[in-house]
Short mmCIF file of C-alpha atoms and ligand atoms in Angstrom, two decimals:
data_model
loop_
_atom_site.label_atom_id
_atom_site.label_comp_id
_atom_site.label_asym_id
_atom_site.label_seq_id
_atom_site.Cartn_x
_atom_site.Cartn_y
_atom_site.Cartn_z
CA MET A 1430 -19.78 8.41 14.52
CA LYS A 1431 -18.50 10.98 16.94
CA TYR A 1432 -14.98 10.90 18.34
CA PHE A 1433 -13.35 12.70 21.23
CA PHE A 1434 -10.42 14.62 19.76
CA ARG A 1435 -8.12 17.03 21.62
CA HIS A 1436 -10.63 18.55 24.10
CA GLN A 1437 -14.06 17.83 22.67
CA ILE A 1438 -16.46 15.57 20.85
CA ILE A 1439 -16.39 16.11 17.09
CA ASP A 1440 -17.64 14.35 13.96
CA ALA A 1441 -15.28 11.61 12.80
CA ASP A 1442 -14.96 13.41 9.45
CA ASP A 1443 -13.60 16.51 11.17
CA VAL A 1444 -10.55 14.83 12.72
CA ARG A 1445 -7.41 16.18 11.03
CA VAL A 1446 -3.90 14.79 11.51
CA ASP A 1447 -1.03 16.26 9.54
CA ILE A 1448 0.60 13.82 7.14
CA MET A 1449 4.04 14.88 8.47
CA SER A 1450 3.19 14.25 12.11
CA PRO A 1451 5.53 11.82 13.92
CA THR A 1452 2.50 9.62 14.54
CA VAL A 1453 1.98 9.14 10.80
CA GLN A 1454 5.69 9.07 9.92
CA TYR A 1455 7.10 6.92 12.75
CA GLY A 1456 4.15 5.28 14.49
CA LEU A 1457 4.80 7.49 17.54
CA ASN A 1458 1.76 7.07 19.76
CA VAL A 1459 0.64 5.19 22.85
CA PHE A 1460 -2.77 3.62 22.98
CA GLU A 1461 -5.25 1.35 24.69
CA GLY A 1462 -8.01 -0.92 23.48
CA ILE A 1463 -10.90 -1.15 25.93
CA ARG A 1464 -13.92 -3.38 25.53
CA GLY A 1465 -17.46 -2.58 26.51
CA TYR A 1466 -19.97 -5.44 26.65
CA TYR A 1467 -23.62 -4.51 26.38
CA ASP A 1468 -25.95 -6.34 28.70
CA PRO A 1469 -29.49 -6.28 27.25
CA ALA A 1470 -30.94 -7.51 30.57
CA THR A 1471 -29.82 -4.42 32.47
CA GLN A 1472 -29.50 -2.21 29.37
CA SER A 1473 -26.05 -1.17 30.50
CA LEU A 1474 -22.58 -1.17 29.01
CA GLY A 1475 -19.84 -2.77 31.11
CA LEU A 1476 -16.41 -1.31 30.44
CA VAL A 1477 -13.70 -3.82 31.30
CA ALA A 1478 -10.94 -2.60 33.64
CA LEU A 1479 -11.34 1.05 32.60
CA GLN A 1480 -9.10 2.45 35.35
CA LEU A 1481 -6.31 -0.04 34.68
CA HIS A 1482 -6.32 0.85 30.98
CA ILE A 1483 -6.14 4.56 31.72
CA GLU A 1484 -3.27 3.99 34.16
CA ARG A 1485 -1.37 1.94 31.58
CA LEU A 1486 -1.89 4.61 28.90
CA LEU A 1487 -0.41 7.26 31.18
CA GLU A 1488 2.44 4.94 32.13
CA SER A 1489 3.25 4.25 28.46
CA ALA A 1490 3.34 8.01 27.79
CA ARG A 1491 5.61 8.54 30.82
CA CYS A 1492 8.06 5.83 29.75
CA LEU A 1493 8.46 7.38 26.29
CA ASN A 1494 8.60 10.87 27.81
CA LEU A 1495 5.62 11.94 25.68
CA GLN A 1496 4.28 15.28 26.84
CA HIS A 1497 0.52 15.84 27.18
CA HIS A 1498 -1.97 17.71 29.33
CA TYR A 1499 -4.46 15.02 30.35
CA THR A 1500 -5.15 13.67 33.82
CA ALA A 1501 -6.59 10.18 34.42
CA GLN A 1502 -9.87 11.85 35.33
CA GLN A 1503 -9.96 13.81 32.06
CA ILE A 1504 -9.31 10.66 30.02
CA ASP A 1505 -12.03 8.82 31.93
CA ASP A 1506 -14.35 11.72 31.23
CA ALA A 1507 -13.45 11.77 27.50
CA ILE A 1508 -14.30 8.07 27.24
CA ARG A 1509 -17.67 8.56 28.94
CA GLN A 1510 -18.43 11.57 26.72
CA THR A 1511 -17.67 9.48 23.61
CA ILE A 1512 -20.05 6.73 24.70
CA ARG A 1513 -22.80 9.26 25.49
CA ALA A 1514 -22.31 11.22 22.25
CA ASN A 1515 -22.78 8.04 20.20
CA ALA A 1516 -25.65 6.75 22.39
CA ILE A 1517 -23.87 3.38 22.45
CA ALA A 1518 -26.18 0.49 23.34
CA SER A 1519 -24.24 -2.41 21.81
CA ASP A 1520 -20.88 -4.15 22.18
CA ILE A 1521 -18.04 -1.76 21.60
CA TYR A 1522 -14.25 -1.66 21.34
CA LEU A 1523 -12.80 1.71 22.31
CA ARG A 1524 -9.48 2.85 20.89
CA VAL A 1525 -7.92 5.47 23.17
CA VAL A 1526 -4.78 7.08 21.73
CA LEU A 1527 -2.30 9.79 22.65
CA LEU A 1528 -0.98 10.95 19.29
CA PHE A 1529 0.64 13.86 17.49
CA ASP A 1530 -1.54 15.71 15.01
CA ALA A 1531 0.99 18.40 13.96
CA PRO A 1532 4.17 18.12 11.87
CA GLY A 1533 7.22 17.23 13.94
CA SER A 1534 10.07 14.80 14.43
CA TRP A 1535 10.24 11.60 16.47
CA GLN A 1536 12.14 13.73 19.04
CA THR A 1537 9.19 16.06 19.49
CA ASP A 1538 8.55 17.74 22.85
CA ALA A 1539 5.18 19.04 21.66
CA PRO A 1540 2.15 17.83 23.61
CA ALA A 1541 0.29 14.76 22.36
CA VAL A 1542 -3.48 14.98 21.87
CA LEU A 1543 -6.16 12.53 22.96
CA LEU A 1544 -8.33 10.59 20.51
CA VAL A 1545 -11.15 8.24 21.54
CA VAL A 1546 -12.76 6.17 18.79
CA PRO A 1547 -15.62 3.71 19.33
CA VAL A 1548 -15.47 0.66 17.05
CA PRO A 1549 -18.50 -1.65 16.90
CA SER A 1550 -17.63 -5.14 18.17
CA ARG A 1551 -19.25 -8.47 19.15
CA PRO A 1552 -20.39 -10.18 22.30
CA PHE A 1553 -18.06 -12.71 23.91
CA ASP A 1554 -18.67 -16.22 22.60
CA VAL A 1555 -17.79 -18.89 25.16
CA GLN A 1556 -18.08 -21.49 22.37
CA LYS A 1557 -15.61 -19.74 20.07
CA PRO A 1558 -13.35 -22.09 18.07
CA ALA A 1559 -9.74 -22.75 19.04
CA VAL A 1560 -6.93 -21.18 17.00
CA SER A 1561 -3.83 -22.73 15.48
CA THR A 1562 -0.50 -21.15 16.42
CA LYS A 1563 3.06 -21.31 15.20
CA ILE A 1564 6.37 -20.16 16.67
CA SER A 1565 7.63 -17.25 14.61
CA SER A 1566 11.12 -17.00 13.18
CA TRP A 1567 10.96 -13.36 14.35
CA GLU A 1568 12.05 -12.59 17.93
CA ARG A 1569 9.91 -10.44 20.20
CA ILE A 1570 11.21 -6.91 20.74
CA ASN A 1571 12.88 -6.62 24.12
CA GLY A 1572 13.53 -4.37 27.10
CA ARG A 1573 16.98 -3.33 25.86
CA SER A 1574 15.72 -1.98 22.55
CA LEU A 1575 11.96 -1.38 22.32
CA PRO A 1576 10.25 -2.53 25.51
CA PRO A 1577 7.07 -4.51 24.82
CA ARG A 1578 5.81 -3.35 28.23
CA ILE A 1579 5.21 0.08 26.66
CA LYS A 1580 2.03 -0.06 24.57
CA ALA A 1581 3.24 2.01 21.62
CA GLY A 1582 1.99 1.88 18.04
CA ALA A 1583 5.45 1.23 16.59
CA ASN A 1584 5.74 -2.04 18.57
CA TYR A 1585 3.17 -3.53 16.23
CA LEU A 1586 5.61 -3.57 13.33
CA ASN A 1587 7.30 -6.46 15.15
CA SER A 1588 3.84 -8.00 15.62
CA ARG A 1589 3.07 -7.54 11.94
CA LEU A 1590 6.22 -9.34 10.78
CA ALA A 1591 5.37 -12.39 12.87
CA GLN A 1592 1.67 -12.44 12.08
CA GLN A 1593 2.24 -12.15 8.31
CA GLU A 1594 4.59 -15.11 8.47
CA ALA A 1595 2.09 -17.20 10.48
CA ARG A 1596 -0.76 -16.45 8.09
CA GLN A 1597 1.38 -17.26 5.04
CA SER A 1598 2.04 -20.68 6.50
CA GLY A 1599 -1.65 -21.30 7.16
CA CYS A 1600 -1.71 -20.67 10.92
CA ASP A 1601 -4.10 -18.33 12.72
CA VAL A 1602 -1.76 -16.70 15.24
CA ALA A 1603 2.01 -16.30 15.62
CA LEU A 1604 3.84 -16.93 18.89
CA PHE A 1605 7.05 -15.10 19.73
CA LEU A 1606 10.10 -16.37 21.54
CA ASN A 1607 12.15 -13.67 23.27
CA THR A 1608 15.85 -12.97 22.72
CA ALA A 1609 16.73 -15.53 25.42
CA GLY A 1610 14.75 -18.19 23.56
CA PHE A 1611 11.86 -18.41 26.02
CA VAL A 1612 8.21 -18.08 25.11
CA ALA A 1613 7.07 -14.43 25.12
CA GLU A 1614 3.59 -13.72 23.78
CA ALA A 1615 1.47 -13.60 20.63
CA PRO A 1616 1.48 -10.45 18.44
CA GLY A 1617 -1.57 -9.06 20.28
CA SER A 1618 -2.23 -11.36 23.21
CA CYS A 1619 -0.62 -13.29 26.06
CA ILE A 1620 -0.39 -17.05 26.48
CA PHE A 1621 -1.07 -19.54 29.26
CA THR A 1622 -0.44 -23.28 29.25
CA VAL A 1623 -2.12 -25.92 31.39
CA CYS A 1624 -0.12 -28.94 32.51
CA ARG A 1625 -1.62 -31.47 34.95
CA ARG A 1626 -4.31 -28.97 35.97
CA LYS A 1627 -1.70 -26.27 36.78
CA PHE A 1628 -1.46 -23.08 34.73
CA TYR A 1629 1.77 -21.44 33.57
CA THR A 1630 2.32 -18.11 31.86
CA PRO A 1631 5.48 -16.24 30.80
CA SER A 1632 6.66 -13.80 33.48
CA LEU A 1633 6.57 -10.03 32.97
CA THR A 1634 10.32 -10.16 32.25
CA SER A 1635 9.77 -12.55 29.32
CA SER A 1636 9.33 -9.63 26.84
CA ILE A 1637 5.56 -9.29 27.08
CA LEU A 1638 3.07 -6.49 27.49
CA GLY A 1639 1.76 -6.15 31.05
CA SER A 1640 -1.58 -7.43 29.81
CA ILE A 1641 -4.65 -6.53 31.81
CA THR A 1642 -6.55 -9.61 30.62
CA ARG A 1643 -3.60 -11.73 31.75
CA LEU A 1644 -4.11 -10.39 35.28
CA ILE A 1645 -7.85 -11.04 35.07
CA VAL A 1646 -7.15 -14.62 33.96
CA ILE A 1647 -4.67 -15.10 36.84
CA ASP A 1648 -7.33 -13.81 39.21
CA ILE A 1649 -9.91 -16.24 37.77
CA ILE A 1650 -7.52 -19.21 37.97
CA ARG A 1651 -6.67 -18.51 41.60
CA HIS A 1652 -10.00 -17.38 42.97
CA VAL A 1653 -12.66 -19.01 40.80
CA LEU A 1654 -11.03 -22.22 39.59
CA GLU A 1655 -8.96 -22.42 42.80
CA ALA A 1656 -6.07 -23.74 40.75
CA ASN A 1657 -2.38 -22.83 40.70
CA VAL A 1658 -0.78 -20.46 38.22
CA ASP A 1659 2.94 -19.73 38.00
CA GLU A 1660 4.59 -16.83 36.14
CA VAL A 1661 7.72 -18.44 34.75
CA SER A 1662 10.17 -18.74 31.85
CA LEU A 1663 8.57 -21.19 29.44
CA GLU A 1664 10.53 -23.12 26.83
CA ARG A 1665 9.16 -23.95 23.43
CA VAL A 1666 8.95 -27.58 24.46
CA ASP A 1667 6.74 -26.59 27.40
CA LEU A 1668 4.17 -25.56 24.82
CA TYR A 1669 4.46 -28.98 23.17
CA GLN A 1670 4.21 -30.90 26.46
CA ALA A 1671 1.23 -28.95 27.83
CA ASP A 1672 -2.27 -30.45 27.97
CA GLU A 1673 -3.86 -27.23 26.73
CA ALA A 1674 -3.13 -23.57 26.08
CA LEU A 1675 -5.06 -20.32 25.84
CA LEU A 1676 -4.50 -16.83 24.49
CA CYS A 1677 -5.84 -13.75 26.22
CA GLY A 1678 -6.12 -10.04 25.56
CA THR A 1679 -8.71 -7.32 25.21
CA ALA A 1680 -9.39 -8.08 21.54
CA MET A 1681 -8.60 -11.82 21.76
CA GLU A 1682 -10.63 -12.13 25.00
CA VAL A 1683 -9.95 -15.71 26.17
CA THR A 1684 -9.41 -18.06 23.21
CA PRO A 1685 -8.42 -21.72 23.27
CA VAL A 1686 -5.33 -22.80 21.36
CA GLN A 1687 -5.89 -25.81 19.11
CA SER A 1688 -2.26 -26.47 18.19
CA VAL A 1689 1.31 -25.19 18.37
CA ASP A 1690 3.54 -25.92 15.38
CA HIS A 1691 0.93 -28.45 14.21
CA ILE A 1692 1.11 -30.36 17.51
CA ARG A 1693 -2.49 -30.58 18.67
CA TYR A 1694 -3.84 -30.24 22.19
CA GLN A 1695 -6.15 -33.01 23.34
CA THR A 1696 -8.42 -30.93 25.57
CA ASP A 1697 -9.65 -27.41 26.32
CA ALA A 1698 -11.55 -28.20 29.54
CA MET A 1699 -9.69 -25.83 31.89
CA THR A 1700 -9.67 -23.10 29.23
CA ARG A 1701 -13.44 -23.36 28.80
CA ALA A 1702 -13.80 -23.04 32.59
CA VAL A 1703 -11.74 -19.82 32.47
CA MET A 1704 -13.94 -18.61 29.59
CA GLN A 1705 -17.13 -19.26 31.56
CA ALA A 1706 -15.79 -17.19 34.48
CA TYR A 1707 -14.56 -14.45 32.11
CA HIS A 1708 -18.06 -14.31 30.63
CA ARG A 1709 -19.54 -13.88 34.11
CA PHE A 1710 -17.04 -11.13 34.91
CA ILE A 1711 -17.64 -9.06 31.78
CA TYR A 1712 -21.40 -9.21 32.20
CA GLY A 1713 -21.22 -8.19 35.85
CA ASP A 1714 -22.03 -11.58 37.42
CA LEU A 1715 -18.62 -12.09 39.00
CA ALA A 1716 -16.57 -9.65 41.07
CA LEU A 1717 -12.81 -10.02 40.90
CA THR A 1718 -10.15 -8.65 43.21
CA TYR A 1719 -7.94 -6.91 40.66
CA ALA A 1720 -10.08 -5.57 37.81
CA THR A 1721 -13.52 -4.05 37.95
CA LEU A 1722 -16.36 -3.57 35.52
CA THR A 1723 -17.55 0.01 35.05
CA ARG A 1724 -21.27 0.06 34.32
CA LEU A 1725 -22.52 2.91 32.16
N1 PMP B 1842 0.28 -8.55 24.23
C1 PMP B 1842 0.23 -7.70 23.19
C2 PMP B 1842 1.42 -7.57 22.31
C3 PMP B 1842 -0.93 -6.95 22.95
O1 PMP B 1842 -0.98 -6.10 21.92
C4 PMP B 1842 -2.05 -7.10 23.79
C5 PMP B 1842 -3.30 -6.34 23.51
N2 PMP B 1842 -3.28 -5.08 24.10
C6 PMP B 1842 -1.95 -8.01 24.85
C7 PMP B 1842 -0.77 -8.71 25.04
C8 PMP B 1842 -3.08 -8.17 25.80
O2 PMP B 1842 -3.15 -7.03 26.61
P1 PMP B 1842 -4.50 -6.59 27.29
O3 PMP B 1842 -5.00 -7.79 28.02
O4 PMP B 1842 -4.12 -5.51 28.24
O5 PMP B 1842 -5.41 -6.16 26.21
#
């Protein structure tokens, strides 16, 4: 595999990061995960919401005051170079990271460097099984301490605590409440509920990442399903009273929720409709207003 590192494509084995870098020592980095779905019919790779991911990466760096020398255009170019260098003609997950490769403290003013890593992935399965979920005893990090809206590596320590707990109790995915006791998000995805054919999702001020897939799902609900979706404060009991629920994110894609705290949903009909539309979008058969597919 070839990676983009600093300013060029190099062999994966040649990437060197100092063990005393603040990225290794403190998890200081900002990153994006971007999916590319390969369409054998057109022999092209469709990158999902490329521009939005690049914008969010730059925004995360700005919020943490991380210095670096990359423009959006240069990051876009690095991603394209990585795909070309590896002659990618299959489904791919791209990890795009601004990190520190030299020794330094968490206060560093040194410039971060860009890393782009392609990770082989799978096509989207509209039949994928539903997952069980459980409210975590851990609270989501919040905007007064470590804002979940910034996509930083260190945030995932909070995710790890919750996900370990969920797995130990036999559930697939944890769900966080925020410090005010409202539903926030899962450790690596956002949540929607469906109640009497209306969708609900925690608002951006509920301690969630500004998920790009969440916006795609909102777009699909409004413009493809022609249904209502409200961004609200959701209580735990709203999850129990809902007819169905779904998780969404770049890695999670759109996934039905089978149960919350062992309370099972009776249907996944609206979720499957969202999944069908998501499938059309990522293979270039559906144009949306907010996100675009970049064909390479
Ligand atoms: N919330 C968290 C905590 C995440 O890590 C992710 C994955 N990036 C998401 C939500 C979904 O975000 P996106 O749709 O932009 O991938």
